[in-house]
Amino acid sequence: MVPFSFAGETFVASPEGALHWPAQKALLAADLHLEKASWFARLGQFLPPYDSVATLTALAAVVEATGVEKLYCLGDSFHDRFGCERLPDQARSLLLEMTTKLDWTWILGNHDPGFADHCGGKLVEEIEVAGITLRHEADRSDPRPEMSGHFHPKYRVNIRGRHVSRRCFVASSTKLILPAFGSLTGELDASHPEIVKQVGPAASALVPLQDRILRFPLAA
């Protein structure tokens, strides 16, 4: 995990897409989309039903590695508002273990505008922490420093004729969009006009590797 600065604070990004905030002893993750596979199964489209266990196992590993005391989920934590009811036993146990031991905050997204059972933690529309607003979708009209999710950004590059894509953060001076942490999520190119419109000019894609962060300017 590699440190970088945003809004006067130091953060540490993981290749999986989580963000450690050491000063707050907090971890941020966006767009877990838990129980996406079971939602599709109800519509007759069958996907491997292991997405929630995979996502929560990966999240628990980052929590353990960082030793955080707080966790902020930046919306679309479940693929729909009843997703928590459908969690298999192993996934539910993983989640409840974390929501019990951590100060856990669910920020509501467009997929989960209110849980039938929110599996512990507290629900908020948005929250301000140390002068930074945490919400699900970026608000370009808000001049305050802001962190959000929603767009699932990735950065694509050609290396020796081979297409490579990685989850990335998208950052400007006042906006930071986190990638989707979920194991079963689609992704949107970081240079997509909808993303660039929200973060404003002079934005960059930040691609965290194990030992460094690659920064790629995005065209306005």
CSV table of C-alpha atoms in Angstrom, one decimal:
chain,number,residue,atom,x,y,z
A,1,MET,CA,0.0,0.0,0.0
A,2,VAL,CA,1.4,3.4,-1.1
A,3,PRO,CA,0.8,6.8,0.5
A,4,PHE,CA,-0.4,10.0,-1.2
A,5,SER,CA,-1.8,13.3,-0.2
A,6,PHE,CA,-5.4,14.7,-0.7
A,7,ALA,CA,-7.0,17.7,0.9
A,8,GLY,CA,-4.1,18.1,3.3
A,9,GLU,CA,-4.4,14.5,4.6
A,10,THR,CA,-2.3,11.4,4.0
A,11,PHE,CA,-3.9,8.3,2.6
A,12,VAL,CA,-2.6,4.9,1.7
A,13,ALA,CA,-4.1,3.2,-1.4
A,14,SER,CA,-4.2,-0.6,-1.9
A,15,PRO,CA,-4.2,-2.3,-5.3
A,16,GLU,CA,-7.6,-3.9,-4.4
A,17,GLY,CA,-9.1,-0.4,-4.2
A,18,ALA,CA,-9.4,0.3,-0.5
A,19,LEU,CA,-8.1,3.5,1.1
A,20,HIS,CA,-6.4,3.6,4.5
A,21,TRP,CA,-6.7,6.9,6.4
A,22,PRO,CA,-4.0,6.6,9.1
A,23,ALA,CA,-4.9,9.8,11.0
A,24,GLN,CA,-8.5,8.6,11.4
A,25,LYS,CA,-7.6,4.9,11.9
A,26,ALA,CA,-10.1,4.4,9.2
A,27,LEU,CA,-10.5,2.4,6.0
A,28,LEU,CA,-12.7,3.5,3.0
A,29,ALA,CA,-14.1,1.1,0.4
A,30,ALA,CA,-16.7,1.8,-2.3
A,31,ASP,CA,-19.2,-0.3,-4.3
A,32,LEU,CA,-18.9,-3.7,-2.7
A,33,HIS,CA,-22.1,-4.8,-4.5
A,34,LEU,CA,-22.6,-7.7,-2.2
A,35,GLU,CA,-25.1,-10.4,-3.3
A,36,LYS,CA,-25.0,-9.2,-6.9
A,37,ALA,CA,-24.9,-12.8,-8.1
A,38,SER,CA,-28.0,-13.8,-6.1
A,39,TRP,CA,-29.8,-10.8,-7.5
A,40,PHE,CA,-29.1,-11.9,-11.1
A,41,ALA,CA,-30.1,-15.5,-10.2
A,42,ARG,CA,-33.6,-14.3,-9.3
A,43,LEU,CA,-33.8,-13.0,-12.9
A,44,GLY,CA,-32.7,-16.3,-14.3
A,45,GLN,CA,-29.1,-15.3,-15.0
A,46,PHE,CA,-26.8,-17.6,-13.0
A,47,LEU,CA,-23.4,-16.5,-11.9
A,48,PRO,CA,-21.0,-18.2,-9.5
A,49,PRO,CA,-22.5,-17.4,-6.0
A,50,TYR,CA,-19.3,-16.6,-4.3
A,51,ASP,CA,-19.0,-12.9,-4.8
A,52,SER,CA,-20.0,-11.8,-1.3
A,53,VAL,CA,-17.6,-14.2,0.4
A,54,ALA,CA,-14.7,-13.2,-1.9
A,55,THR,CA,-15.4,-9.5,-1.4
A,56,LEU,CA,-15.7,-9.7,2.4
A,57,THR,CA,-12.7,-12.0,2.7
A,58,ALA,CA,-10.6,-9.5,0.8
A,59,LEU,CA,-11.9,-6.6,2.9
A,60,ALA,CA,-11.2,-8.4,6.1
A,61,ALA,CA,-7.6,-9.0,5.0
A,62,VAL,CA,-7.1,-5.2,4.5
A,63,VAL,CA,-8.7,-4.5,7.8
A,64,GLU,CA,-6.4,-6.9,9.5
A,65,ALA,CA,-3.3,-5.6,7.7
A,66,THR,CA,-4.1,-1.9,8.5
A,67,GLY,CA,-5.4,-2.4,12.1
A,68,VAL,CA,-8.1,0.2,11.5
A,69,GLU,CA,-10.9,1.0,14.0
A,70,LYS,CA,-13.4,2.6,11.6
A,71,LEU,CA,-14.7,1.6,8.2
A,72,TYR,CA,-16.7,3.8,5.8
A,73,CYS,CA,-18.5,2.1,2.9
A,74,LEU,CA,-19.2,4.7,0.2
A,75,GLY,CA,-22.5,3.3,-1.1
A,76,ASP,CA,-23.8,0.5,-3.2
A,77,SER,CA,-22.5,-1.9,-0.6
A,78,PHE,CA,-25.3,-4.3,-1.5
A,79,HIS,CA,-26.5,-4.7,-5.1
A,80,ASP,CA,-30.1,-4.1,-3.8
A,81,ARG,CA,-31.7,-3.1,-0.6
A,82,PHE,CA,-32.6,-6.7,0.4
A,83,GLY,CA,-29.1,-8.0,-0.3
A,84,CYS,CA,-28.2,-8.4,3.4
A,85,GLU,CA,-31.1,-10.8,3.8
A,86,ARG,CA,-29.7,-13.1,1.1
A,87,LEU,CA,-26.1,-13.3,2.5
A,88,PRO,CA,-25.0,-16.9,2.9
A,89,ASP,CA,-23.9,-17.9,6.4
A,90,GLN,CA,-20.2,-17.6,5.7
A,91,ALA,CA,-20.5,-14.1,4.3
A,92,ARG,CA,-22.9,-13.0,7.0
A,93,SER,CA,-20.4,-14.2,9.7
A,94,LEU,CA,-17.5,-12.4,8.0
A,95,LEU,CA,-19.6,-9.2,7.8
A,96,LEU,CA,-21.0,-9.3,11.4
A,97,GLU,CA,-17.5,-9.9,12.8
A,98,MET,CA,-16.3,-6.7,11.2
A,99,THR,CA,-19.4,-4.5,11.9
A,100,THR,CA,-19.2,-5.7,15.6
A,101,LYS,CA,-15.6,-4.8,16.1
A,102,LEU,CA,-15.3,-1.7,14.0
A,103,ASP,CA,-17.1,1.7,14.0
A,104,TRP,CA,-18.8,0.9,10.8
A,105,THR,CA,-20.7,3.5,8.6
A,106,TRP,CA,-22.8,2.6,5.6
A,107,ILE,CA,-23.2,5.5,3.1
A,108,LEU,CA,-26.3,4.9,1.0
A,109,GLY,CA,-26.0,4.5,-2.7
A,110,ASN,CA,-28.3,4.3,-5.7
A,111,HIS,CA,-28.5,0.5,-5.5
A,112,ASP,CA,-29.1,0.4,-1.7
A,113,PRO,CA,-31.3,3.4,-0.8
A,114,GLY,CA,-32.2,1.6,2.5
A,115,PHE,CA,-31.5,-1.9,3.8
A,116,ALA,CA,-34.2,-4.2,5.0
A,117,ASP,CA,-31.5,-5.4,7.4
A,118,HIS,CA,-28.3,-3.5,7.4
A,119,CYS,CA,-26.2,-6.1,9.2
A,120,GLY,CA,-24.8,-3.9,11.9
A,121,GLY,CA,-23.2,-0.4,11.6
A,122,LYS,CA,-25.0,2.8,11.0
A,123,LEU,CA,-26.7,4.3,7.9
A,124,VAL,CA,-26.1,7.8,6.6
A,125,GLU,CA,-26.7,9.7,3.4
A,126,GLU,CA,-23.3,11.3,3.6
A,127,ILE,CA,-20.9,12.3,6.3
A,128,GLU,CA,-18.1,14.8,6.8
A,129,VAL,CA,-14.8,13.6,8.4
A,130,ALA,CA,-11.9,16.0,9.1
A,131,GLY,CA,-13.3,18.5,6.5
A,132,ILE,CA,-13.7,15.9,3.8
A,133,THR,CA,-17.3,14.9,2.7
A,134,LEU,CA,-17.9,11.2,2.1
A,135,ARG,CA,-20.7,10.4,-0.2
A,136,HIS,CA,-21.7,7.9,-2.9
A,137,GLU,CA,-21.7,10.0,-6.0
A,138,ALA,CA,-19.6,13.0,-6.7
A,139,ASP,CA,-21.3,16.4,-6.6
A,140,ARG,CA,-19.4,18.7,-9.0
A,141,SER,CA,-21.3,21.7,-7.6
A,142,ASP,CA,-19.9,21.2,-4.1
A,143,PRO,CA,-16.5,23.0,-3.7
A,144,ARG,CA,-15.6,21.1,-0.5
A,145,PRO,CA,-13.1,18.2,-0.6
A,146,GLU,CA,-15.0,15.1,-1.3
A,147,MET,CA,-14.6,11.3,-1.6
A,148,SER,CA,-17.0,9.1,-3.5
A,149,GLY,CA,-17.5,5.9,-5.5
A,150,HIS,CA,-20.3,5.0,-8.0
A,151,PHE,CA,-18.3,5.1,-11.2
A,152,HIS,CA,-16.1,2.0,-10.7
A,153,PRO,CA,-13.1,3.7,-12.5
A,154,LYS,CA,-10.4,1.7,-14.2
A,155,TYR,CA,-7.4,2.8,-16.3
A,156,ARG,CA,-6.5,1.1,-19.5
A,157,VAL,CA,-3.1,1.2,-21.2
A,158,ASN,CA,-1.4,-0.6,-24.1
A,159,ILE,CA,1.9,-2.2,-23.2
A,160,ARG,CA,3.8,-3.8,-26.1
A,161,GLY,CA,0.6,-4.3,-28.0
A,162,ARG,CA,-1.2,-5.8,-25.0
A,163,HIS,CA,-4.2,-4.2,-23.4
A,164,VAL,CA,-3.9,-3.9,-19.6
A,165,SER,CA,-6.5,-2.5,-17.3
A,166,ARG,CA,-6.5,-1.9,-13.5
A,167,ARG,CA,-8.8,-0.5,-10.9
A,168,CYS,CA,-7.8,3.1,-10.2
A,169,PHE,CA,-8.6,6.1,-8.2
A,170,VAL,CA,-9.5,9.4,-10.0
A,171,ALA,CA,-8.3,12.5,-8.3
A,172,SER,CA,-8.4,16.3,-8.7
A,173,SER,CA,-7.6,19.0,-6.2
A,174,THR,CA,-11.0,18.5,-4.4
A,175,LYS,CA,-12.4,15.3,-5.7
A,176,LEU,CA,-11.4,11.7,-5.2
A,177,ILE,CA,-13.3,8.8,-6.7
A,178,LEU,CA,-12.6,5.3,-5.4
A,179,PRO,CA,-12.7,2.2,-7.6
A,180,ALA,CA,-15.2,-0.6,-6.9
A,181,PHE,CA,-13.9,-3.0,-4.2
A,182,GLY,CA,-16.5,-5.7,-5.1
A,183,SER,CA,-15.3,-8.9,-6.8
A,184,LEU,CA,-18.2,-8.9,-9.2
A,185,THR,CA,-18.5,-5.3,-10.6
A,186,GLY,CA,-18.3,-3.7,-14.0
A,187,GLU,CA,-15.9,-0.9,-14.5
A,188,LEU,CA,-15.8,2.4,-16.4
A,189,ASP,CA,-12.8,3.9,-18.1
A,190,ALA,CA,-11.3,6.7,-16.0
A,191,SER,CA,-11.3,9.0,-19.0
A,192,HIS,CA,-15.0,8.6,-19.6
A,193,PRO,CA,-16.7,12.0,-20.0
A,194,GLU,CA,-19.1,11.4,-17.0
A,195,ILE,CA,-16.1,10.8,-14.7
A,196,VAL,CA,-14.1,13.7,-16.0
A,197,LYS,CA,-17.1,16.0,-15.8
A,198,GLN,CA,-17.5,15.2,-12.1
A,199,VAL,CA,-13.9,15.7,-11.0
A,200,GLY,CA,-13.1,18.7,-13.1
A,201,PRO,CA,-9.9,19.7,-14.9
A,202,ALA,CA,-6.4,18.6,-14.1
A,203,ALA,CA,-7.7,15.2,-12.9
A,204,SER,CA,-5.5,12.1,-12.8
A,205,ALA,CA,-5.9,8.4,-12.7
A,206,LEU,CA,-4.0,6.9,-9.7
A,207,VAL,CA,-3.1,3.2,-10.2
A,208,PRO,CA,-1.7,1.7,-6.9
A,209,LEU,CA,0.8,-1.1,-7.2
A,210,GLN,CA,2.5,-2.8,-4.3
A,211,ASP,CA,5.4,-0.4,-4.2
A,212,ARG,CA,4.3,2.7,-6.0
A,213,ILE,CA,1.4,4.7,-7.4
A,214,LEU,CA,1.3,5.4,-11.2
A,215,ARG,CA,-0.3,8.7,-12.1
A,216,PHE,CA,-1.8,9.3,-15.5
A,217,PRO,CA,-3.3,12.7,-16.4
A,218,LEU,CA,-6.8,12.6,-17.8
A,219,ALA,CA,-7.8,14.8,-20.7
A,220,ALA,CA,-10.6,17.2,-19.9
